[in-house]
Short mmCIF file of C-alpha atoms and ligand atoms in Angstrom, two decimals:
data_model
loop_
_atom_site.label_atom_id
_atom_site.label_comp_id
_atom_site.label_asym_id
_atom_site.label_seq_id
_atom_site.Cartn_x
_atom_site.Cartn_y
_atom_site.Cartn_z
CA MET J 1 0.45 -2.72 24.54
CA ARG J 2 1.96 -0.90 21.58
CA GLN J 3 4.76 1.61 22.03
CA ARG J 4 3.53 5.19 22.03
CA LEU J 5 5.74 7.83 20.43
CA VAL J 6 5.45 11.59 20.08
CA MET J 7 8.00 12.93 17.64
CA GLY J 8 8.65 16.58 17.00
CA ASN J 9 9.63 17.41 13.44
CA TRP J 10 11.22 20.82 13.72
CA LYS J 11 11.53 21.14 9.94
CA MET J 12 13.78 24.12 9.00
CA HIS J 13 13.28 25.99 12.25
CA GLY J 14 15.47 26.75 15.23
CA SER J 15 18.54 28.62 16.41
CA LEU J 16 21.12 27.63 18.99
CA PRO J 17 19.62 29.67 21.86
CA GLU J 18 15.98 28.76 21.06
CA ASN J 19 16.90 25.11 20.73
CA LYS J 20 18.66 25.08 24.07
CA ALA J 21 15.61 26.30 25.94
CA LEU J 22 13.36 23.81 24.15
CA LEU J 23 15.69 20.81 24.44
CA ASP J 24 16.32 21.39 28.15
CA LYS J 25 12.57 21.35 28.80
CA VAL J 26 12.08 18.21 26.70
CA ALA J 27 14.95 16.47 28.53
CA ALA J 28 13.48 17.34 31.92
CA ALA J 29 9.91 16.35 31.05
CA ALA J 30 10.76 13.11 29.23
CA GLY J 31 11.64 11.50 32.54
CA GLY J 32 8.04 11.84 33.65
CA LEU J 33 6.72 9.81 30.72
CA ASN J 34 6.06 6.11 31.17
CA ARG J 35 4.17 4.77 28.19
CA ALA J 36 5.21 7.35 25.60
CA ILE J 37 8.62 8.17 24.18
CA ALA J 38 9.35 11.80 23.36
CA ALA J 39 11.66 12.42 20.41
CA VAL J 40 12.77 15.39 18.32
CA CYS J 41 13.99 15.41 14.74
CA VAL J 42 16.13 18.49 14.30
CA PRO J 43 17.95 20.09 11.36
CA TYR J 44 21.31 18.37 10.73
CA PRO J 45 23.52 21.19 12.11
CA TYR J 46 21.72 20.92 15.46
CA LEU J 47 22.20 17.17 15.94
CA ALA J 48 25.26 17.67 18.15
CA GLN J 49 23.32 20.15 20.27
CA ALA J 50 20.37 17.75 20.57
CA GLN J 51 22.74 14.94 21.47
CA SER J 52 24.44 16.89 24.23
CA ALA J 53 21.17 18.25 25.64
CA LEU J 54 19.24 14.96 25.55
CA ALA J 55 21.93 12.33 26.22
CA GLY J 56 21.18 10.69 29.55
CA SER J 57 17.53 11.73 29.42
CA LYS J 58 14.65 9.53 28.32
CA ALA J 59 14.12 11.62 25.18
CA ALA J 60 15.41 10.46 21.81
CA TRP J 61 16.43 12.40 18.70
CA GLY J 62 16.83 11.89 15.02
CA GLY J 63 17.22 13.31 11.53
CA GLN J 64 14.47 14.60 9.28
CA ASN J 65 15.91 12.99 6.18
CA VAL J 66 18.86 10.84 5.18
CA SER J 67 20.76 9.93 2.04
CA HIS J 68 20.08 6.57 0.46
CA TYR J 69 23.81 6.36 -0.31
CA PRO J 70 26.25 5.14 2.35
CA LYS J 71 29.11 7.49 1.34
CA GLY J 72 30.74 9.15 -1.61
CA ALA J 73 30.68 12.19 -3.87
CA PHE J 74 27.13 13.31 -3.12
CA THR J 75 27.33 17.03 -2.36
CA GLY J 76 24.87 18.13 0.28
CA GLU J 77 23.87 14.65 1.40
CA VAL J 78 24.09 13.19 4.92
CA SER J 79 24.42 9.43 5.42
CA ALA J 80 22.71 7.20 7.93
CA GLY J 81 26.11 6.38 9.41
CA MET J 82 26.65 10.08 10.14
CA LEU J 83 23.28 10.27 11.90
CA ARG J 84 24.22 7.26 13.99
CA GLU J 85 27.48 8.92 15.03
CA PHE J 86 25.41 11.70 16.57
CA GLY J 87 23.36 9.24 18.59
CA CYS J 88 20.21 9.38 16.47
CA ARG J 89 17.66 6.68 17.14
CA TYR J 90 15.32 7.78 14.35
CA ALA J 91 15.32 9.20 10.84
CA ILE J 92 12.18 10.39 9.09
CA VAL J 93 11.90 9.11 5.53
CA GLY J 94 9.34 9.99 2.89
CA HIS J 95 7.91 13.11 4.50
CA SER J 96 5.46 14.69 2.05
CA GLU J 97 7.61 17.84 1.92
CA ARG J 98 10.48 15.66 0.63
CA ARG J 99 8.16 13.96 -1.83
CA GLN J 100 6.49 17.11 -3.11
CA LEU J 101 9.16 19.80 -2.89
CA PHE J 102 12.29 17.72 -3.48
CA GLY J 103 11.01 15.11 -5.90
CA GLU J 104 11.60 12.00 -3.78
CA ASP J 105 9.81 8.96 -5.18
CA ASP J 106 8.65 5.76 -3.52
CA ALA J 107 11.69 3.79 -4.71
CA THR J 108 14.18 6.30 -3.26
CA ILE J 109 12.27 6.45 0.01
CA ALA J 110 12.42 2.66 0.22
CA LEU J 111 16.21 2.82 -0.23
CA LYS J 112 16.42 5.47 2.50
CA ALA J 113 14.48 3.27 4.92
CA GLY J 114 16.92 0.46 4.14
CA ALA J 115 19.91 2.75 4.73
CA VAL J 116 18.56 3.76 8.15
CA LEU J 117 17.93 0.14 9.14
CA ALA J 118 21.39 -0.88 7.99
CA GLU J 119 22.83 1.48 10.63
CA GLY J 120 20.64 0.02 13.36
CA MET J 121 18.30 3.01 13.55
CA VAL J 122 14.54 3.27 13.17
CA PRO J 123 13.09 4.74 9.98
CA VAL J 124 9.89 6.71 10.53
CA ILE J 125 8.20 6.01 7.22
CA CYS J 126 5.67 8.66 6.21
CA VAL J 127 2.68 8.06 3.97
CA GLY J 128 -0.26 10.27 3.13
CA GLU J 129 -2.55 11.52 0.40
CA THR J 130 -3.03 14.99 -1.05
CA LEU J 131 -6.37 16.75 -0.92
CA ALA J 132 -6.92 16.03 -4.62
CA GLU J 133 -6.28 12.34 -4.02
CA ARG J 134 -8.68 12.26 -1.07
CA GLU J 135 -11.34 14.00 -3.12
CA ARG J 136 -10.87 11.47 -5.92
CA GLY J 137 -11.46 8.70 -3.38
CA ILE J 138 -8.01 7.14 -3.79
CA THR J 139 -6.59 7.69 -0.30
CA GLU J 140 -6.22 3.96 0.39
CA GLU J 141 -4.72 3.27 -3.02
CA VAL J 142 -2.09 6.01 -2.52
CA VAL J 143 -1.22 5.14 1.06
CA GLY J 144 -1.19 1.42 0.29
CA ARG J 145 1.17 1.92 -2.65
CA GLN J 146 3.53 4.14 -0.62
CA LEU J 147 3.67 1.56 2.16
CA ASN J 148 4.01 -1.50 -0.06
CA VAL J 149 6.96 -0.16 -2.05
CA VAL J 150 8.92 0.32 1.18
CA ALA J 151 7.72 -2.94 2.73
CA ASP J 152 8.74 -4.94 -0.36
CA ARG J 153 12.20 -3.44 -0.15
CA ILE J 154 12.92 -3.76 3.58
CA GLY J 155 11.05 -7.03 4.18
CA PRO J 156 9.47 -8.23 7.43
CA GLU J 157 12.65 -7.84 9.48
CA GLY J 158 12.95 -4.23 8.37
CA LEU J 159 9.29 -3.50 8.96
CA LYS J 160 9.52 -4.93 12.45
CA ALA J 161 12.19 -2.33 13.26
CA SER J 162 10.31 0.61 11.72
CA VAL J 163 7.67 3.14 12.72
CA LEU J 164 4.95 4.39 10.36
CA ALA J 165 3.40 7.83 10.22
CA TYR J 166 0.20 8.74 8.42
CA GLU J 167 0.30 12.39 7.45
CA PRO J 168 -2.52 13.58 5.20
CA VAL J 169 -0.86 16.30 3.13
CA TRP J 170 -3.93 18.55 3.38
CA ALA J 171 -3.60 18.61 7.17
CA ILE J 172 0.09 19.56 7.32
CA GLY J 173 0.74 23.11 8.46
CA THR J 174 -2.79 24.09 7.52
CA GLY J 175 -4.37 24.07 10.97
CA LYS J 176 -6.81 21.60 9.45
CA THR J 177 -6.58 18.33 11.38
CA ALA J 178 -8.03 15.06 10.21
CA THR J 179 -10.93 14.20 12.49
CA PRO J 180 -10.20 11.33 14.86
CA ASP J 181 -12.49 9.14 12.73
CA GLN J 182 -10.72 10.11 9.50
CA ALA J 183 -7.35 9.35 11.06
CA GLN J 184 -8.57 6.07 12.55
CA ALA J 185 -9.99 4.92 9.21
CA VAL J 186 -6.65 5.29 7.43
CA HIS J 187 -4.64 3.91 10.36
CA ALA J 188 -6.90 0.83 10.41
CA TYR J 189 -6.41 0.46 6.66
CA VAL J 190 -2.61 0.69 7.06
CA ARG J 191 -2.67 -1.89 9.85
CA GLY J 192 -4.75 -4.12 7.60
CA VAL J 193 -2.16 -3.85 4.81
CA LEU J 194 0.51 -4.83 7.35
CA ALA J 195 -1.64 -7.73 8.59
CA GLY J 196 -1.79 -9.03 5.03
CA ARG J 197 2.00 -9.36 5.25
CA ASP J 198 2.47 -10.39 8.88
CA LYS J 199 -0.12 -10.32 11.65
CA GLY J 200 2.47 -9.99 14.41
CA ILE J 201 4.03 -6.93 12.80
CA ALA J 202 0.60 -5.39 12.28
CA ALA J 203 -0.23 -5.86 15.95
CA THR J 204 2.91 -4.20 17.27
CA MET J 205 3.66 -1.50 14.66
CA PRO J 206 3.38 2.03 16.07
CA ILE J 207 1.44 4.16 13.57
CA LEU J 208 1.73 7.89 14.29
CA TYR J 209 -0.68 10.53 13.06
CA GLY J 210 0.72 13.82 11.74
CA GLY J 211 -1.00 16.97 10.54
CA SER J 212 -1.77 19.93 12.80
CA VAL J 213 -1.53 17.93 16.02
CA LYS J 214 -1.68 20.26 19.01
CA ALA J 215 -2.32 20.05 22.73
CA ALA J 216 -6.00 20.78 22.15
CA ASN J 217 -6.63 17.81 19.81
CA ALA J 218 -3.96 15.28 20.80
CA ALA J 219 -5.89 13.31 23.41
CA GLU J 220 -8.84 12.80 21.09
CA LEU J 221 -6.60 11.61 18.25
CA PHE J 222 -4.50 9.36 20.48
CA GLY J 223 -7.69 7.90 21.91
CA MET J 224 -8.40 6.15 18.62
CA GLN J 225 -7.65 2.45 18.55
CA ASP J 226 -4.99 2.48 15.83
CA VAL J 227 -3.34 5.85 16.55
CA ASP J 228 -0.16 5.31 18.57
CA GLY J 229 1.14 8.83 18.87
CA GLY J 230 1.97 11.82 16.74
CA LEU J 231 4.45 13.35 14.34
CA VAL J 232 4.23 16.99 15.26
CA GLY J 233 5.41 19.97 13.23
CA GLY J 234 4.57 23.50 14.34
CA ALA J 235 3.45 22.60 17.86
CA SER J 236 6.75 20.83 18.56
CA LEU J 237 8.54 24.19 18.55
CA VAL J 238 6.66 25.37 21.63
CA ALA J 239 7.78 23.46 24.73
CA GLU J 240 4.48 23.65 26.61
CA GLU J 241 2.50 22.51 23.56
CA PHE J 242 4.87 19.68 22.72
CA LEU J 243 5.05 18.41 26.27
CA ALA J 244 1.28 18.54 26.64
CA ILE J 245 1.02 16.42 23.48
CA CYS J 246 3.53 13.96 24.97
CA ARG J 247 1.44 13.71 28.13
CA ALA J 248 -1.68 13.12 26.04
CA ALA J 249 0.03 10.03 24.61
CA GLU J 250 0.33 8.55 28.10
CA GLY J 251 -3.40 7.92 28.35
P1 LIG I 1 2.20 20.38 11.42
O1 LIG I 1 2.05 19.71 12.77
O2 LIG I 1 2.87 21.71 11.47
O3 LIG I 1 0.91 20.37 10.65
O4 LIG I 1 3.22 19.46 10.58
C1 LIG I 1 2.98 18.10 10.53
C2 LIG I 1 4.17 17.44 9.96
O5 LIG I 1 4.44 17.57 8.78
C3 LIG I 1 5.02 16.65 10.85
O6 LIG I 1 5.96 15.91 10.15
#
């Protein structure tokens, strides 16, 4: 049975008091999960807070981005080693907001995944097409390219230690969710690309769906054969919503 994972991506949201209330509820509820892991990826300044609130619980935490450099004169960057010092298990790489708003390309994202792996953490590698790309019928081409550039760089050993997330850009923060069939079709394609490299990795790789996941649609999405959990934006900021999504991944 593949690992199930529900990961909150807080993006640039939060404050110390709001975070405390949310993290305490996640810590308490994570203990009740058996099949699914609950994790939160918080803004860098809140990593210490997440670490102290979640340490000793079954919940995990991580960064939303990472530098591809290990150290040096790179103003504003945060290294994978720094994330590890704060107990991170995960780091998101290649989120579409990084690709689109901050100009990150496939090659840089591949280096970031490698940097995360080099510190013994799990990169959550995001892929996904824009609406224009979907309408042009090139979803598979785009997603396949995004995945293959990273896979070529990190190799089978790296892939084995990674998590993938399919996030159609048109479904992020729009309230417009991919239908379970649309999500399943791309997840199956992604698993097929992995199988072309290594059947064992394809069989065990958790592939998360992201894009307007909420309590009301999570069970249906997670019921699809190749959907192994969710990468959750807006709904991860509301404890009851996020925890309901985590419970939906237990099914
Ligand atoms: P929303 O759940 O807010 O659509 O965001 C999805 C996302 O980008 C998670 O990384």
